[in-house]
């Protein structure tokens, strides 16, 4: 065999080996993909909602059912037995039809739909009094996000009931319930007397103290708007017109207090709670002269006598 033939044969063998390797890799990849598809399409039966289930509604054989579910995408906490899922359990949150029944969204076997079950571990529920105004006309409902504002008297010596300020106590607070309604699906406006809010321990302390200091008001917030952080304090001077005061005082005439009272508008510097004293005319003790006009006397002070 000539040298050129040997070289050609070696090249042919090398090309053949490369082709065999590539073909083997291709078919191995195809087999792996096929196994992955089979694994993903393997089905397991789990319990799902057969119809919409509302808050605190019991789970029964009529509103749940077993269905086939891809084994690779089964959520954690699902039930694989209808008997276990309906064992004296109620829904802690609304569940839509076809949604898997999760242990975190239903009660234990005691059948109690309590707020304490749905609270995160580092949160507490605190109730505050509201009315039709403080509750935004009844439009604050469970699931909304609110700011809590406190209106109270400004502390200090000389403070009057008119000296008030408003501060933001808490921002972006979730509403758990209005009165005894905790169902987030009930969005129709309704007037309530109490609002239960989800806060941390420090927030609960602030709300408890604020209840004793003044009037609390809820401000409905867009659920996607984050808290701004620091909020300024608003006083009467921020409303405008605080430099205007009404001062009333008697006028002296001939040593006697006149029956008519004069009213004067006095422009003062914006210092809340401080009223300047108006100057009082000195009492006249000298002679007076009476002039009659159509039978009506008018007294004039006589400052010089010639």
mmCIF file of C-alpha atoms in Angstrom, residues 12-279:
data_model
loop_
_atom_site.group_PDB
_atom_site.id
_atom_site.type_symbol
_atom_site.label_atom_id
_atom_site.label_comp_id
_atom_site.label_asym_id
_atom_site.label_seq_id
_atom_site.Cartn_x
_atom_site.Cartn_y
_atom_site.Cartn_z
ATOM 1 C CA UNK A 12 -11.619 7.976 6.049
ATOM 2 C CA UNK A 13 -11.444 6.060 9.328
ATOM 3 C CA UNK A 14 -11.203 9.342 11.310
ATOM 4 C CA UNK A 15 -14.201 10.798 9.501
ATOM 5 C CA UNK A 16 -16.143 7.623 10.188
ATOM 6 C CA UNK A 17 -15.342 7.772 13.882
ATOM 7 C CA UNK A 18 -16.435 11.405 14.072
ATOM 8 C CA UNK A 19 -19.698 10.559 12.285
ATOM 9 C CA UNK A 20 -20.369 7.682 14.662
ATOM 10 C CA UNK A 21 -19.731 9.961 17.680
ATOM 11 C CA UNK A 22 -22.021 12.680 16.395
ATOM 12 C CA UNK A 23 -24.772 10.192 15.577
ATOM 13 C CA UNK A 24 -24.483 8.612 19.005
ATOM 14 C CA UNK A 25 -24.656 12.021 20.709
ATOM 15 C CA UNK A 26 -27.688 12.993 18.627
ATOM 16 C CA UNK A 27 -29.637 9.832 19.398
ATOM 17 C CA UNK A 28 -28.661 10.000 23.072
ATOM 18 C CA UNK A 29 -30.039 13.561 23.238
ATOM 19 C CA UNK A 30 -33.224 12.460 21.557
ATOM 20 C CA UNK A 31 -33.648 9.659 24.073
ATOM 21 C CA UNK A 32 -33.053 12.024 27.036
ATOM 22 C CA UNK A 33 -35.592 14.507 25.705
ATOM 23 C CA UNK A 34 -38.092 11.735 25.253
ATOM 24 C CA UNK A 35 -37.556 10.577 28.831
ATOM 25 C CA UNK A 36 -38.036 14.150 30.073
ATOM 26 C CA UNK A 37 -41.297 14.464 28.143
ATOM 27 C CA UNK A 38 -42.536 11.180 29.572
ATOM 28 C CA UNK A 39 -41.581 12.293 33.072
ATOM 29 C CA UNK A 40 -43.329 15.636 32.682
ATOM 30 C CA UNK A 41 -46.470 14.091 31.259
ATOM 31 C CA UNK A 42 -46.724 11.500 34.037
ATOM 32 C CA UNK A 43 -49.914 12.298 35.910
ATOM 33 C CA UNK A 44 -50.833 12.094 39.580
ATOM 34 C CA UNK A 45 -54.282 12.540 41.089
ATOM 35 C CA UNK A 46 -54.723 15.529 43.449
ATOM 36 C CA UNK A 47 -57.729 17.288 45.025
ATOM 37 C CA UNK A 48 -58.923 20.509 43.353
ATOM 38 C CA UNK A 49 -61.972 22.754 43.754
ATOM 39 C CA UNK A 50 -64.880 21.530 41.640
ATOM 40 C CA UNK A 51 -66.602 24.935 42.012
ATOM 41 C CA UNK A 52 -65.821 28.320 43.603
ATOM 42 C CA UNK A 53 -65.412 28.015 47.384
ATOM 43 C CA UNK A 54 -65.913 31.143 49.491
ATOM 44 C CA UNK A 55 -64.243 32.201 52.713
ATOM 45 C CA UNK A 56 -65.217 29.967 55.683
ATOM 46 C CA UNK A 57 -67.181 27.619 53.388
ATOM 47 C CA UNK A 58 -66.786 23.938 54.345
ATOM 48 C CA UNK A 59 -65.031 21.541 51.965
ATOM 49 C CA UNK A 60 -67.398 18.747 50.936
ATOM 50 C CA UNK A 61 -67.589 15.941 48.391
ATOM 51 C CA UNK A 62 -69.659 18.230 46.154
ATOM 52 C CA UNK A 63 -67.245 21.174 45.891
ATOM 53 C CA UNK A 64 -63.928 19.251 45.593
ATOM 54 C CA UNK A 65 -62.817 16.423 43.299
ATOM 55 C CA UNK A 66 -59.808 14.321 42.268
ATOM 56 C CA UNK A 67 -58.196 15.182 38.923
ATOM 57 C CA UNK A 68 -55.052 14.158 37.045
ATOM 58 C CA UNK A 69 -52.221 16.663 37.443
ATOM 59 C CA UNK A 70 -48.696 16.685 35.910
ATOM 60 C CA UNK A 71 -46.415 15.156 38.545
ATOM 61 C CA UNK A 72 -43.606 17.607 37.798
ATOM 62 C CA UNK A 73 -45.755 20.664 38.623
ATOM 63 C CA UNK A 74 -47.723 19.595 41.699
ATOM 64 C CA UNK A 75 -47.762 22.484 44.254
ATOM 65 C CA UNK A 76 -46.526 21.835 47.768
ATOM 66 C CA UNK A 77 -49.222 21.062 50.322
ATOM 67 C CA UNK A 78 -51.760 19.472 47.997
ATOM 68 C CA UNK A 79 -54.158 16.734 49.059
ATOM 69 C CA UNK A 80 -54.237 13.365 47.292
ATOM 70 C CA UNK A 81 -57.336 12.119 49.102
ATOM 71 C CA UNK A 82 -60.818 13.658 49.097
ATOM 72 C CA UNK A 83 -61.490 12.199 52.533
ATOM 73 C CA UNK A 84 -58.452 13.963 53.975
ATOM 74 C CA UNK A 85 -59.267 17.276 52.243
ATOM 75 C CA UNK A 86 -62.868 17.323 53.480
ATOM 76 C CA UNK A 87 -62.197 16.185 57.040
ATOM 77 C CA UNK A 88 -64.039 18.997 58.864
ATOM 78 C CA UNK A 89 -62.053 21.665 56.971
ATOM 79 C CA UNK A 90 -63.160 25.126 55.804
ATOM 80 C CA UNK A 91 -61.609 27.577 53.347
ATOM 81 C CA UNK A 92 -59.470 30.317 54.903
ATOM 82 C CA UNK A 93 -59.352 32.183 51.582
ATOM 83 C CA UNK A 94 -61.593 32.172 48.504
ATOM 84 C CA UNK A 95 -60.685 29.308 46.124
ATOM 85 C CA UNK A 96 -61.585 29.354 42.427
ATOM 86 C CA UNK A 97 -62.803 26.367 40.445
ATOM 87 C CA UNK A 98 -59.977 24.096 39.260
ATOM 88 C CA UNK A 99 -57.504 25.442 41.838
ATOM 89 C CA UNK A 100 -55.592 22.816 43.859
ATOM 90 C CA UNK A 101 -56.668 22.546 47.499
ATOM 91 C CA UNK A 102 -53.596 23.557 49.536
ATOM 92 C CA UNK A 103 -53.122 22.952 53.241
ATOM 93 C CA UNK A 104 -52.119 26.601 53.740
ATOM 94 C CA UNK A 105 -55.461 27.817 52.376
ATOM 95 C CA UNK A 106 -57.778 25.631 54.434
ATOM 96 C CA UNK A 107 -58.248 25.185 58.158
ATOM 97 C CA UNK A 108 -57.203 22.270 60.284
ATOM 98 C CA UNK A 109 -59.553 19.485 61.176
ATOM 99 C CA UNK A 110 -61.146 21.689 63.859
ATOM 100 C CA UNK A 111 -63.114 23.483 61.144
ATOM 101 C CA UNK A 112 -62.357 26.997 62.430
ATOM 102 C CA UNK A 113 -61.855 29.849 59.937
ATOM 103 C CA UNK A 114 -59.954 32.192 62.248
ATOM 104 C CA UNK A 115 -57.810 35.186 61.367
ATOM 105 C CA UNK A 116 -54.996 33.879 63.543
ATOM 106 C CA UNK A 117 -54.468 31.033 61.083
ATOM 107 C CA UNK A 118 -53.949 33.404 58.159
ATOM 108 C CA UNK A 119 -51.687 35.864 59.998
ATOM 109 C CA UNK A 120 -47.946 35.751 59.227
ATOM 110 C CA UNK A 121 -45.819 34.760 62.197
ATOM 111 C CA UNK A 122 -44.396 38.251 62.743
ATOM 112 C CA UNK A 123 -47.747 40.090 62.457
ATOM 113 C CA UNK A 124 -50.653 40.830 64.796
ATOM 114 C CA UNK A 125 -54.255 41.936 64.220
ATOM 115 C CA UNK A 126 -55.396 45.173 65.898
ATOM 116 C CA UNK A 127 -58.901 46.684 65.727
ATOM 117 C CA UNK A 128 -59.574 50.428 65.697
ATOM 118 C CA UNK A 129 -62.892 52.323 65.803
ATOM 119 C CA UNK A 130 -64.160 53.872 62.561
ATOM 120 C CA UNK A 131 -67.336 55.463 61.242
ATOM 121 C CA UNK A 132 -68.743 56.464 57.862
ATOM 122 C CA UNK A 133 -66.180 59.267 57.540
ATOM 123 C CA UNK A 134 -63.106 57.580 59.033
ATOM 124 C CA UNK A 135 -63.884 54.467 56.962
ATOM 125 C CA UNK A 136 -63.879 56.389 53.645
ATOM 126 C CA UNK A 137 -67.639 56.212 53.322
ATOM 127 C CA UNK A 138 -67.686 52.416 53.598
ATOM 128 C CA UNK A 139 -65.342 51.861 50.644
ATOM 129 C CA UNK A 140 -62.592 50.371 52.822
ATOM 130 C CA UNK A 141 -63.096 46.596 52.607
ATOM 131 C CA UNK A 142 -61.079 43.490 53.629
ATOM 132 C CA UNK A 143 -57.984 43.166 51.462
ATOM 133 C CA UNK A 144 -57.538 46.928 50.938
ATOM 134 C CA UNK A 145 -54.392 48.863 51.848
ATOM 135 C CA UNK A 146 -54.757 52.005 53.996
ATOM 136 C CA UNK A 147 -52.808 54.702 55.826
ATOM 137 C CA UNK A 148 -53.814 55.481 59.417
ATOM 138 C CA UNK A 149 -53.937 59.182 60.399
ATOM 139 C CA UNK A 150 -54.313 60.639 63.900
ATOM 140 C CA UNK A 151 -55.825 64.057 64.644
ATOM 141 C CA UNK A 152 -55.054 65.251 68.166
ATOM 142 C CA UNK A 153 -54.617 68.438 70.201
ATOM 143 C CA UNK A 154 -51.174 70.016 70.119
ATOM 144 C CA UNK A 155 -49.618 69.443 73.563
ATOM 145 C CA UNK A 156 -48.089 72.295 75.545
ATOM 146 C CA UNK A 157 -48.875 75.080 77.984
ATOM 147 C CA UNK A 158 -51.534 77.429 76.635
ATOM 148 C CA UNK A 159 -52.786 74.963 74.027
ATOM 149 C CA UNK A 160 -56.504 75.380 73.293
ATOM 150 C CA UNK A 161 -59.007 72.925 71.794
ATOM 151 C CA UNK A 162 -58.584 74.745 68.469
ATOM 152 C CA UNK A 163 -54.860 73.932 68.378
ATOM 153 C CA UNK A 164 -54.802 70.605 66.559
ATOM 154 C CA UNK A 165 -52.449 68.627 64.351
ATOM 155 C CA UNK A 166 -52.687 65.549 62.125
ATOM 156 C CA UNK A 167 -49.934 62.950 61.809
ATOM 157 C CA UNK A 168 -49.648 59.732 59.791
ATOM 158 C CA UNK A 169 -49.278 56.920 62.324
ATOM 159 C CA UNK A 170 -48.841 53.991 59.891
ATOM 160 C CA UNK A 171 -48.579 53.604 56.116
ATOM 161 C CA UNK A 172 -49.575 50.819 53.707
ATOM 162 C CA UNK A 173 -51.418 48.690 56.278
ATOM 163 C CA UNK A 174 -53.504 45.694 55.056
ATOM 164 C CA UNK A 175 -57.139 45.575 56.190
ATOM 165 C CA UNK A 176 -58.047 42.113 57.488
ATOM 166 C CA UNK A 177 -61.706 42.698 58.342
ATOM 167 C CA UNK A 178 -64.432 45.327 58.680
ATOM 168 C CA UNK A 179 -66.588 44.499 61.699
ATOM 169 C CA UNK A 180 -66.919 40.679 61.500
ATOM 170 C CA UNK A 181 -66.509 40.446 57.712
ATOM 171 C CA UNK A 182 -63.117 39.061 56.598
ATOM 172 C CA UNK A 183 -64.113 37.798 53.129
ATOM 173 C CA UNK A 184 -62.051 39.637 50.480
ATOM 174 C CA UNK A 185 -64.636 38.785 47.828
ATOM 175 C CA UNK A 186 -67.217 41.036 49.498
ATOM 176 C CA UNK A 187 -66.254 44.337 47.889
ATOM 177 C CA UNK A 188 -69.602 46.150 48.061
ATOM 178 C CA UNK A 189 -69.383 49.377 50.135
ATOM 179 C CA UNK A 190 -70.589 48.874 53.697
ATOM 180 C CA UNK A 191 -70.405 51.066 56.779
ATOM 181 C CA UNK A 192 -68.599 49.562 59.751
ATOM 182 C CA UNK A 193 -67.747 50.457 63.333
ATOM 183 C CA UNK A 194 -64.373 48.684 63.592
ATOM 184 C CA UNK A 195 -61.511 47.937 61.205
ATOM 185 C CA UNK A 196 -59.062 45.119 61.954
ATOM 186 C CA UNK A 197 -55.594 45.860 60.576
ATOM 187 C CA UNK A 198 -52.521 43.655 60.074
ATOM 188 C CA UNK A 199 -49.464 45.264 61.696
ATOM 189 C CA UNK A 200 -46.289 44.292 63.509
ATOM 190 C CA UNK A 201 -45.997 44.524 67.289
ATOM 191 C CA UNK A 202 -44.690 48.115 67.211
ATOM 192 C CA UNK A 203 -47.496 49.149 64.874
ATOM 193 C CA UNK A 204 -50.021 47.596 67.256
ATOM 194 C CA UNK A 205 -48.589 49.631 70.132
ATOM 195 C CA UNK A 206 -48.845 52.826 68.065
ATOM 196 C CA UNK A 207 -52.483 52.135 67.206
ATOM 197 C CA UNK A 208 -53.383 51.367 70.815
ATOM 198 C CA UNK A 209 -51.857 54.646 72.005
ATOM 199 C CA UNK A 210 -53.308 56.663 69.126
ATOM 200 C CA UNK A 211 -56.816 55.470 70.020
ATOM 201 C CA UNK A 212 -56.466 57.201 73.403
ATOM 202 C CA UNK A 213 -54.975 60.462 72.102
ATOM 203 C CA UNK A 214 -57.404 61.559 69.405
ATOM 204 C CA UNK A 215 -59.426 60.596 66.342
ATOM 205 C CA UNK A 216 -58.213 57.978 63.863
ATOM 206 C CA UNK A 217 -58.961 58.199 60.137
ATOM 207 C CA UNK A 218 -58.256 55.688 57.363
ATOM 208 C CA UNK A 219 -56.944 56.839 53.989
ATOM 209 C CA UNK A 220 -57.514 54.341 51.170
ATOM 210 C CA UNK A 221 -54.284 53.688 49.227
ATOM 211 C CA UNK A 222 -53.653 52.190 45.788
ATOM 212 C CA UNK A 223 -52.646 48.599 46.460
ATOM 213 C CA UNK A 224 -49.638 48.926 44.139
ATOM 214 C CA UNK A 225 -48.331 52.174 45.682
ATOM 215 C CA UNK A 226 -45.480 51.658 48.184
ATOM 216 C CA UNK A 227 -45.207 53.610 51.428
ATOM 217 C CA UNK A 228 -43.519 57.018 51.046
ATOM 218 C CA UNK A 229 -41.657 56.823 54.353
ATOM 219 C CA UNK A 230 -41.646 60.044 56.382
ATOM 220 C CA UNK A 231 -44.884 62.044 56.369
ATOM 221 C CA UNK A 232 -44.981 65.648 57.581
ATOM 222 C CA UNK A 233 -47.166 66.897 60.420
ATOM 223 C CA UNK A 234 -50.076 69.120 59.357
ATOM 224 C CA UNK A 235 -51.306 71.927 61.617
ATOM 225 C CA UNK A 236 -53.876 74.710 61.221
ATOM 226 C CA UNK A 237 -51.296 77.053 59.713
ATOM 227 C CA UNK A 238 -50.907 74.623 56.765
ATOM 228 C CA UNK A 239 -54.577 75.229 55.889
ATOM 229 C CA UNK A 240 -53.983 78.928 55.220
ATOM 230 C CA UNK A 241 -55.535 82.028 56.757
ATOM 231 C CA UNK A 242 -54.043 81.465 60.199
ATOM 232 C CA UNK A 243 -52.775 85.073 60.308
ATOM 233 C CA UNK A 244 -56.332 86.394 60.576
ATOM 234 C CA UNK A 245 -57.830 86.924 64.057
ATOM 235 C CA UNK A 246 -61.059 88.528 65.284
ATOM 236 C CA UNK A 247 -60.583 90.778 68.313
ATOM 237 C CA UNK A 248 -63.564 92.268 70.175
ATOM 238 C CA UNK A 249 -63.373 95.000 72.865
ATOM 239 C CA UNK A 250 -65.509 97.793 74.467
ATOM 240 C CA UNK A 251 -65.281 101.459 73.485
ATOM 241 C CA UNK A 252 -65.115 104.116 76.241
ATOM 242 C CA UNK A 253 -67.227 107.228 75.995
ATOM 243 C CA UNK A 254 -67.569 109.859 78.726
ATOM 244 C CA UNK A 255 -66.318 107.440 81.342
ATOM 245 C CA UNK A 256 -69.068 104.923 80.555
ATOM 246 C CA UNK A 257 -68.914 101.678 78.580
ATOM 247 C CA UNK A 258 -70.775 102.166 75.332
ATOM 248 C CA UNK A 259 -73.606 99.807 74.602
ATOM 249 C CA UNK A 260 -72.336 99.067 71.075
ATOM 250 C CA UNK A 261 -69.316 96.741 70.683
ATOM 251 C CA UNK A 262 -66.807 97.269 67.924
ATOM 252 C CA UNK A 263 -65.299 94.426 65.959
ATOM 253 C CA UNK A 264 -61.945 94.758 64.248
ATOM 254 C CA UNK A 265 -60.053 92.362 61.982
ATOM 255 C CA UNK A 266 -56.419 92.370 63.014
ATOM 256 C CA UNK A 267 -53.683 90.769 60.895
ATOM 257 C CA UNK A 268 -51.185 89.015 63.136
ATOM 258 C CA UNK A 269 -48.014 87.012 62.586
ATOM 259 C CA UNK A 270 -48.731 83.246 62.202
ATOM 260 C CA UNK A 271 -48.223 82.259 65.834
ATOM 261 C CA UNK A 272 -50.961 79.834 66.845
ATOM 262 C CA UNK A 273 -52.429 80.205 70.290
ATOM 263 C CA UNK A 274 -51.142 83.760 70.883
ATOM 264 C CA UNK A 275 -53.599 86.696 70.780
ATOM 265 C CA UNK A 276 -52.214 90.234 70.969
ATOM 266 C CA UNK A 277 -53.855 92.698 73.334
ATOM 267 C CA UNK A 278 -55.581 95.593 71.622
ATOM 268 C CA UNK A 279 -54.825 99.069 73.000
#
